[in-house]
mmCIF file of C-alpha atoms and ligand atoms in Angstrom:
data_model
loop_
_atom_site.group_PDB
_atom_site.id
_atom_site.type_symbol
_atom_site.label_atom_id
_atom_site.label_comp_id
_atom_site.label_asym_id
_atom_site.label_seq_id
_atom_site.Cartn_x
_atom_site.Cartn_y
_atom_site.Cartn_z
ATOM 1 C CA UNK A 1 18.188 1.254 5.655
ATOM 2 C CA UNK A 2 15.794 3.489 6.810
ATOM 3 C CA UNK A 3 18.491 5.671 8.543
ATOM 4 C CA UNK A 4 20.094 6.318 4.848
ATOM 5 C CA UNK A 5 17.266 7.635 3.663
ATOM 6 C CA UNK A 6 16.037 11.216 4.690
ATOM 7 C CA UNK A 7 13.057 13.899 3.623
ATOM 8 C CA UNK A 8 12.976 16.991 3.432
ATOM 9 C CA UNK A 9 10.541 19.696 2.647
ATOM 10 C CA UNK A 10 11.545 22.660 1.140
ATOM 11 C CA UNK A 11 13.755 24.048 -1.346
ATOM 12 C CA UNK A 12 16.563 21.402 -2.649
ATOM 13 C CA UNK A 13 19.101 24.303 -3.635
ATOM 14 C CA UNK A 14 19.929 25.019 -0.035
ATOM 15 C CA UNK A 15 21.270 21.897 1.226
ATOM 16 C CA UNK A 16 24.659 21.225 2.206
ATOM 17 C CA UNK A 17 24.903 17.980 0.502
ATOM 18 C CA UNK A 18 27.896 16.271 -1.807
ATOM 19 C CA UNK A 19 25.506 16.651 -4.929
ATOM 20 C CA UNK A 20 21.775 17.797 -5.723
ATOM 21 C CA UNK A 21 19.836 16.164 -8.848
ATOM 22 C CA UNK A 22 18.796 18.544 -11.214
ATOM 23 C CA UNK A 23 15.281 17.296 -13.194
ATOM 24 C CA UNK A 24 17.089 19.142 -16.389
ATOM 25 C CA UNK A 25 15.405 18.715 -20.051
ATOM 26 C CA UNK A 26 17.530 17.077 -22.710
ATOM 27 C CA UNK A 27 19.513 20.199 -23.961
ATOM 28 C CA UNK A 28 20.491 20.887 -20.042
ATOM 29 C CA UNK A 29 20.438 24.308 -20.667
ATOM 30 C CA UNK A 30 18.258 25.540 -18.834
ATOM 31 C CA UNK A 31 14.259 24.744 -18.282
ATOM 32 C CA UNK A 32 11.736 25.774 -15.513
ATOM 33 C CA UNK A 33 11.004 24.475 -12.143
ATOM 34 C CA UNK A 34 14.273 22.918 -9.814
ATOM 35 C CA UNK A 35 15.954 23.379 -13.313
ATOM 36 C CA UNK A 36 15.949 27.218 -12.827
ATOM 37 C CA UNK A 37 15.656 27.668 -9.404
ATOM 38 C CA UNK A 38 19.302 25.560 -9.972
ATOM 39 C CA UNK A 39 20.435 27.731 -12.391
ATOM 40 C CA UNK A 40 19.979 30.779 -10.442
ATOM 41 C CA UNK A 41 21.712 29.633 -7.379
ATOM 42 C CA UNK A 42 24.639 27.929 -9.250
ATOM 43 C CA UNK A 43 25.120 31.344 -11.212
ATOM 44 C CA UNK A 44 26.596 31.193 -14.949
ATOM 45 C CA UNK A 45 29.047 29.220 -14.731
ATOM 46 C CA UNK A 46 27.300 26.576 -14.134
ATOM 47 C CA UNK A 47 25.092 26.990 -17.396
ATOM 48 C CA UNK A 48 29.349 27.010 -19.148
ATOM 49 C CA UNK A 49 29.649 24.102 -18.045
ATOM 50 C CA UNK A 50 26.673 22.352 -19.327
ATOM 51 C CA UNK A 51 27.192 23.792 -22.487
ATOM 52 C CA UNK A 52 30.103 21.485 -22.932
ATOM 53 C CA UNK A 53 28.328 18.609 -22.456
ATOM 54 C CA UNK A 54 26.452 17.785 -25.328
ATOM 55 C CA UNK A 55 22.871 17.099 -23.434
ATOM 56 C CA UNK A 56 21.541 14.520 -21.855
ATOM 57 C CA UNK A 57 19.087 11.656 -23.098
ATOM 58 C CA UNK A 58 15.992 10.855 -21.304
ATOM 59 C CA UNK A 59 16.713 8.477 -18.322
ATOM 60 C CA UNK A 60 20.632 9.325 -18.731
ATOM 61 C CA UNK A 61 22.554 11.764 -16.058
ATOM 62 C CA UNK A 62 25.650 13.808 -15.802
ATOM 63 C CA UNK A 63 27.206 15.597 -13.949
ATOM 64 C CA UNK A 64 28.972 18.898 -12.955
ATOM 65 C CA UNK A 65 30.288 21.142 -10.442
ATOM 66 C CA UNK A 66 27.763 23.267 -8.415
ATOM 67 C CA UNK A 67 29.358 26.662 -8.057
ATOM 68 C CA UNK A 68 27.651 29.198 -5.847
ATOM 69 C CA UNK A 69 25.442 26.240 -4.727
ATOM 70 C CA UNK A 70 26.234 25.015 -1.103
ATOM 71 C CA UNK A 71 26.076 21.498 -3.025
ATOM 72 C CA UNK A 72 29.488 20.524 -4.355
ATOM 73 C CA UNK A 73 28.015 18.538 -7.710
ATOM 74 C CA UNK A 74 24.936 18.602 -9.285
ATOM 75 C CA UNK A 75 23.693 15.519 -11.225
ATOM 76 C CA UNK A 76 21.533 16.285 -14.158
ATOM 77 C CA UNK A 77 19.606 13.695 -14.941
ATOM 78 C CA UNK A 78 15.742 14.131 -17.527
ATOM 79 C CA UNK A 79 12.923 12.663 -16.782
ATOM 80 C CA UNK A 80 10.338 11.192 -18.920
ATOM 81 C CA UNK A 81 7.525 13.553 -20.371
ATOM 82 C CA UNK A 82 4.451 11.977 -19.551
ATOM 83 C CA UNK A 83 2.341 10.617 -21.760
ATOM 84 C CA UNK A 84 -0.193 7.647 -21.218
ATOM 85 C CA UNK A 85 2.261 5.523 -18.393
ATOM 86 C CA UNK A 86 2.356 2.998 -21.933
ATOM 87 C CA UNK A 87 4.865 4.851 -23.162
ATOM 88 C CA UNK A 88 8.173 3.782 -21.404
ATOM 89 C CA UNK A 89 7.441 6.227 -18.521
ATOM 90 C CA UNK A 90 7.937 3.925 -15.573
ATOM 91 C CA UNK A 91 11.223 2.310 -17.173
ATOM 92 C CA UNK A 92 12.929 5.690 -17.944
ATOM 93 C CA UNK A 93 12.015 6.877 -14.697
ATOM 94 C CA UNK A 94 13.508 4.528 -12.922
ATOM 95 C CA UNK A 95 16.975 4.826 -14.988
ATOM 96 C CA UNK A 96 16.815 8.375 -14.001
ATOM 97 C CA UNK A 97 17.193 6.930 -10.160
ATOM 98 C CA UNK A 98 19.432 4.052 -11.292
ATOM 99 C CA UNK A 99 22.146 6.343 -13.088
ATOM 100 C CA UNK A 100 22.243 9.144 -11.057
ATOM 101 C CA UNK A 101 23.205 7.228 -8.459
ATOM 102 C CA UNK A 102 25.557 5.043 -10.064
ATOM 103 C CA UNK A 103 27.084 8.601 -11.220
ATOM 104 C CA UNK A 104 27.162 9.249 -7.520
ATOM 105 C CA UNK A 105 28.621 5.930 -6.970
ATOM 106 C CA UNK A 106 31.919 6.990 -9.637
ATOM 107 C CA UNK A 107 32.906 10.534 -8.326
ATOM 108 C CA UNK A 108 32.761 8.942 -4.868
ATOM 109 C CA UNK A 109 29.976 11.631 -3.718
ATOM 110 C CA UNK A 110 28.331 10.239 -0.110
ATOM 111 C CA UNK A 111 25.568 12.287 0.215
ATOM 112 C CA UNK A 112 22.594 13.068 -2.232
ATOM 113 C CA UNK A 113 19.737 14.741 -2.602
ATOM 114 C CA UNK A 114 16.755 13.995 -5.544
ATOM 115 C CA UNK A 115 13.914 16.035 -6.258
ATOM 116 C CA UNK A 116 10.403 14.647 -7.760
ATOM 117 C CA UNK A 117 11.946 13.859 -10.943
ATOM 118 C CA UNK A 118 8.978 14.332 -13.663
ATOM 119 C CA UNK A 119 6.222 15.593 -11.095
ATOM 120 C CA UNK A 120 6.309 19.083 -12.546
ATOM 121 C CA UNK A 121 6.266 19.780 -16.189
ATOM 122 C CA UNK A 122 6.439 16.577 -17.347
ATOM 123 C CA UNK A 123 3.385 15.623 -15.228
ATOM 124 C CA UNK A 124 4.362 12.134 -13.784
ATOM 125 C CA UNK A 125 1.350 11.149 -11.308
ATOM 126 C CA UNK A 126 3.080 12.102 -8.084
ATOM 127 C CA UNK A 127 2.025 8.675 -5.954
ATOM 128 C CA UNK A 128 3.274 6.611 -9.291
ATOM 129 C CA UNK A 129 6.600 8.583 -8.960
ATOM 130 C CA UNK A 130 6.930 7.824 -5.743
ATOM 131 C CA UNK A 131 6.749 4.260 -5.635
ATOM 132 C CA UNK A 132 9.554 4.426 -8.425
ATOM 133 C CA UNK A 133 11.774 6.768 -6.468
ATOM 134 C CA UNK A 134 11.486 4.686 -3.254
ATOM 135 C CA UNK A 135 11.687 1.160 -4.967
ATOM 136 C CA UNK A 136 14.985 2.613 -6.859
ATOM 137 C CA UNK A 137 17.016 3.900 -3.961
ATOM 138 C CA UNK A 138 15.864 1.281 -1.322
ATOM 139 C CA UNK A 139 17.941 -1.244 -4.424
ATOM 140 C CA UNK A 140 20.787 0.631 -5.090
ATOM 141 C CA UNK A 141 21.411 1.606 -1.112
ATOM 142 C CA UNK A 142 21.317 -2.182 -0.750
ATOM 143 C CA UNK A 143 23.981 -3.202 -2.698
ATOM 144 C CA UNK A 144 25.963 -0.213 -2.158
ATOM 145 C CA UNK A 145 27.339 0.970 1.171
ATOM 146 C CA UNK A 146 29.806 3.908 -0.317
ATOM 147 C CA UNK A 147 26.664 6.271 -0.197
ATOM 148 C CA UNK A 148 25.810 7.103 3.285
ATOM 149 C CA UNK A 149 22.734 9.028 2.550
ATOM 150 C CA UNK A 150 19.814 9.779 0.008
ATOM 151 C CA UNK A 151 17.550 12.944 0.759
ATOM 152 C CA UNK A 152 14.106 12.857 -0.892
ATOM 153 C CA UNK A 153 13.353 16.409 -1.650
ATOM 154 C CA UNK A 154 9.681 17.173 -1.196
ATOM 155 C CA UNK A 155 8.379 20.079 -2.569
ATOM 156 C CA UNK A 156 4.944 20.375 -0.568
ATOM 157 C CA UNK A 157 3.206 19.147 2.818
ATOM 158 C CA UNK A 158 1.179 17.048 0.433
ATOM 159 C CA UNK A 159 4.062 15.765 -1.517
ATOM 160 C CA UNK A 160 5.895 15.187 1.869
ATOM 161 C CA UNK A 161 3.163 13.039 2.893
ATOM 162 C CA UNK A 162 2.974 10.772 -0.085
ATOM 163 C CA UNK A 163 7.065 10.223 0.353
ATOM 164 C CA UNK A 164 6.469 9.384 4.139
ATOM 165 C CA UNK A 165 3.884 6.801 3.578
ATOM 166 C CA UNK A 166 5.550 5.205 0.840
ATOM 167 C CA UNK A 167 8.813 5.498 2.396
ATOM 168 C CA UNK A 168 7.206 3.842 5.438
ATOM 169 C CA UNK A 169 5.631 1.177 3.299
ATOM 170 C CA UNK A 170 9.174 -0.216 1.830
ATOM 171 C CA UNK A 171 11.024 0.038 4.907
ATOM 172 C CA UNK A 172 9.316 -1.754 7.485
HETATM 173 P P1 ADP B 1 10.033 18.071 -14.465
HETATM 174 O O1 ADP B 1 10.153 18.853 -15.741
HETATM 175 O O2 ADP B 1 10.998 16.894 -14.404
HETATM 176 O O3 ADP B 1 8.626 17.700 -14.144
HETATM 177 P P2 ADP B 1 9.983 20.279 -12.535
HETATM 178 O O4 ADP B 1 11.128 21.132 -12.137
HETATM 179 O O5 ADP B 1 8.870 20.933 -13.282
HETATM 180 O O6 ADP B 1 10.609 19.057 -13.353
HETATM 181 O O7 ADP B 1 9.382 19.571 -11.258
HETATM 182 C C1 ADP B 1 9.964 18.486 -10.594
HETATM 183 C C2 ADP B 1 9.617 18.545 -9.119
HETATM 184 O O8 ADP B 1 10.453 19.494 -8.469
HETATM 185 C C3 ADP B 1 8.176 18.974 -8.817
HETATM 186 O O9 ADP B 1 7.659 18.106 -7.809
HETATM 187 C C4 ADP B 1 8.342 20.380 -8.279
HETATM 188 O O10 ADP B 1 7.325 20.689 -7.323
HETATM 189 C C5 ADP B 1 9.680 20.288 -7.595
HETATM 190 N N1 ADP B 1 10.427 21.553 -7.404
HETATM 191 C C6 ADP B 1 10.323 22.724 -8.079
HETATM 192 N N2 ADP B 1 11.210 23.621 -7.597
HETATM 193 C C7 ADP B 1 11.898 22.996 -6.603
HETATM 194 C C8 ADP B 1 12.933 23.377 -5.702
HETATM 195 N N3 ADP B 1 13.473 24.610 -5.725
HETATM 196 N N4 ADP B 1 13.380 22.462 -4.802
HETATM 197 C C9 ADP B 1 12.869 21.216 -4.758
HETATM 198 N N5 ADP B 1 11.884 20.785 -5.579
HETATM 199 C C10 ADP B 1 11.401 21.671 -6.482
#
């Protein structure tokens, strides 16, 4: 298990991987964070192509080409805004995880990488997050052996460091 699952620390819209998630808002035309810094890599085509699909709801993903990315699909997928963690946050969350890889799963993509869906904007509590993340893929990767490998995208040394130890926690 452990060998599926990879981090990384730095910017997710360099890797050479099948797909990247995109933590896109409901319209998924555009927002701020990985969301631009997406955008702005994948050029405007990528932005056409979204426009066709009709948005996204909260905890739902879809996907689309990635264009001048080195990725060859992106997977937008919206997190939950946070609000009081009464609110559905934890649930929704975890569909984000669920679907994007079960999206993954259906266009036969074998490697993926996820950043901290929520952590930004929508102000998720990072350590929260992370136990959702981590809980999600560790399930999915064990009942599916089509995807070869998830990359947790960290963001920060500190960020890195919370994945690590939670990582570390679930898989030994
Ligand atoms: P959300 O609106 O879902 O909170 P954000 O884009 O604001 O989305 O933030 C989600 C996470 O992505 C945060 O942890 C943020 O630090 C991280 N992030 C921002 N830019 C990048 C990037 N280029 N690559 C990887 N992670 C990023």
């Amino acid at each position: 298990m452990r060998e599926r699952v990879d981090l990384y620390i730095g910017d997710i819209t360099t890797l050479q991987v099948d797909a990247i998630v995109n933590a896109a808002n409901t319209t998924l035309l555009g927002g701020g964070g990985v969301d631009s810094a997406i955008h702005a890599v994948a050029g405007p085509e990528l932005l056409a192509e979204c426009r066709k699909l009709g948005g996204c709801e909260t905890g739902d993903a879809k996907i689309t080409r990635g264009y001048d990315l080195p990725a060859n699909h992106v997977i937008h997928t919206v997190g939950p805004i946070w609000r009081d963690g009464r609110s559905d946050e934890d649930e929704l969350l975890a569909s984000c995880y669920r679907n994007s890889l079960s999206v993954a799963h259906a266009n036969n993509i074998d490697t993926i990488a996820f950043p901290a869906i929520s952590t930004g904007v929508y102000g998720f509590p990072k350590e929260r997050a992370t136990e959702i993340a981590v809980r999600e893929v560790i399930r999915f990767l064990n009942q599916d052996n089509a995807i070869v490998k998830v990359t947790f995208v960290c963001f920060s040394e500190s960020d890195f460091e919370v994945y690590s130890r939670i990582l570390g926690e679930r898989t030994t």
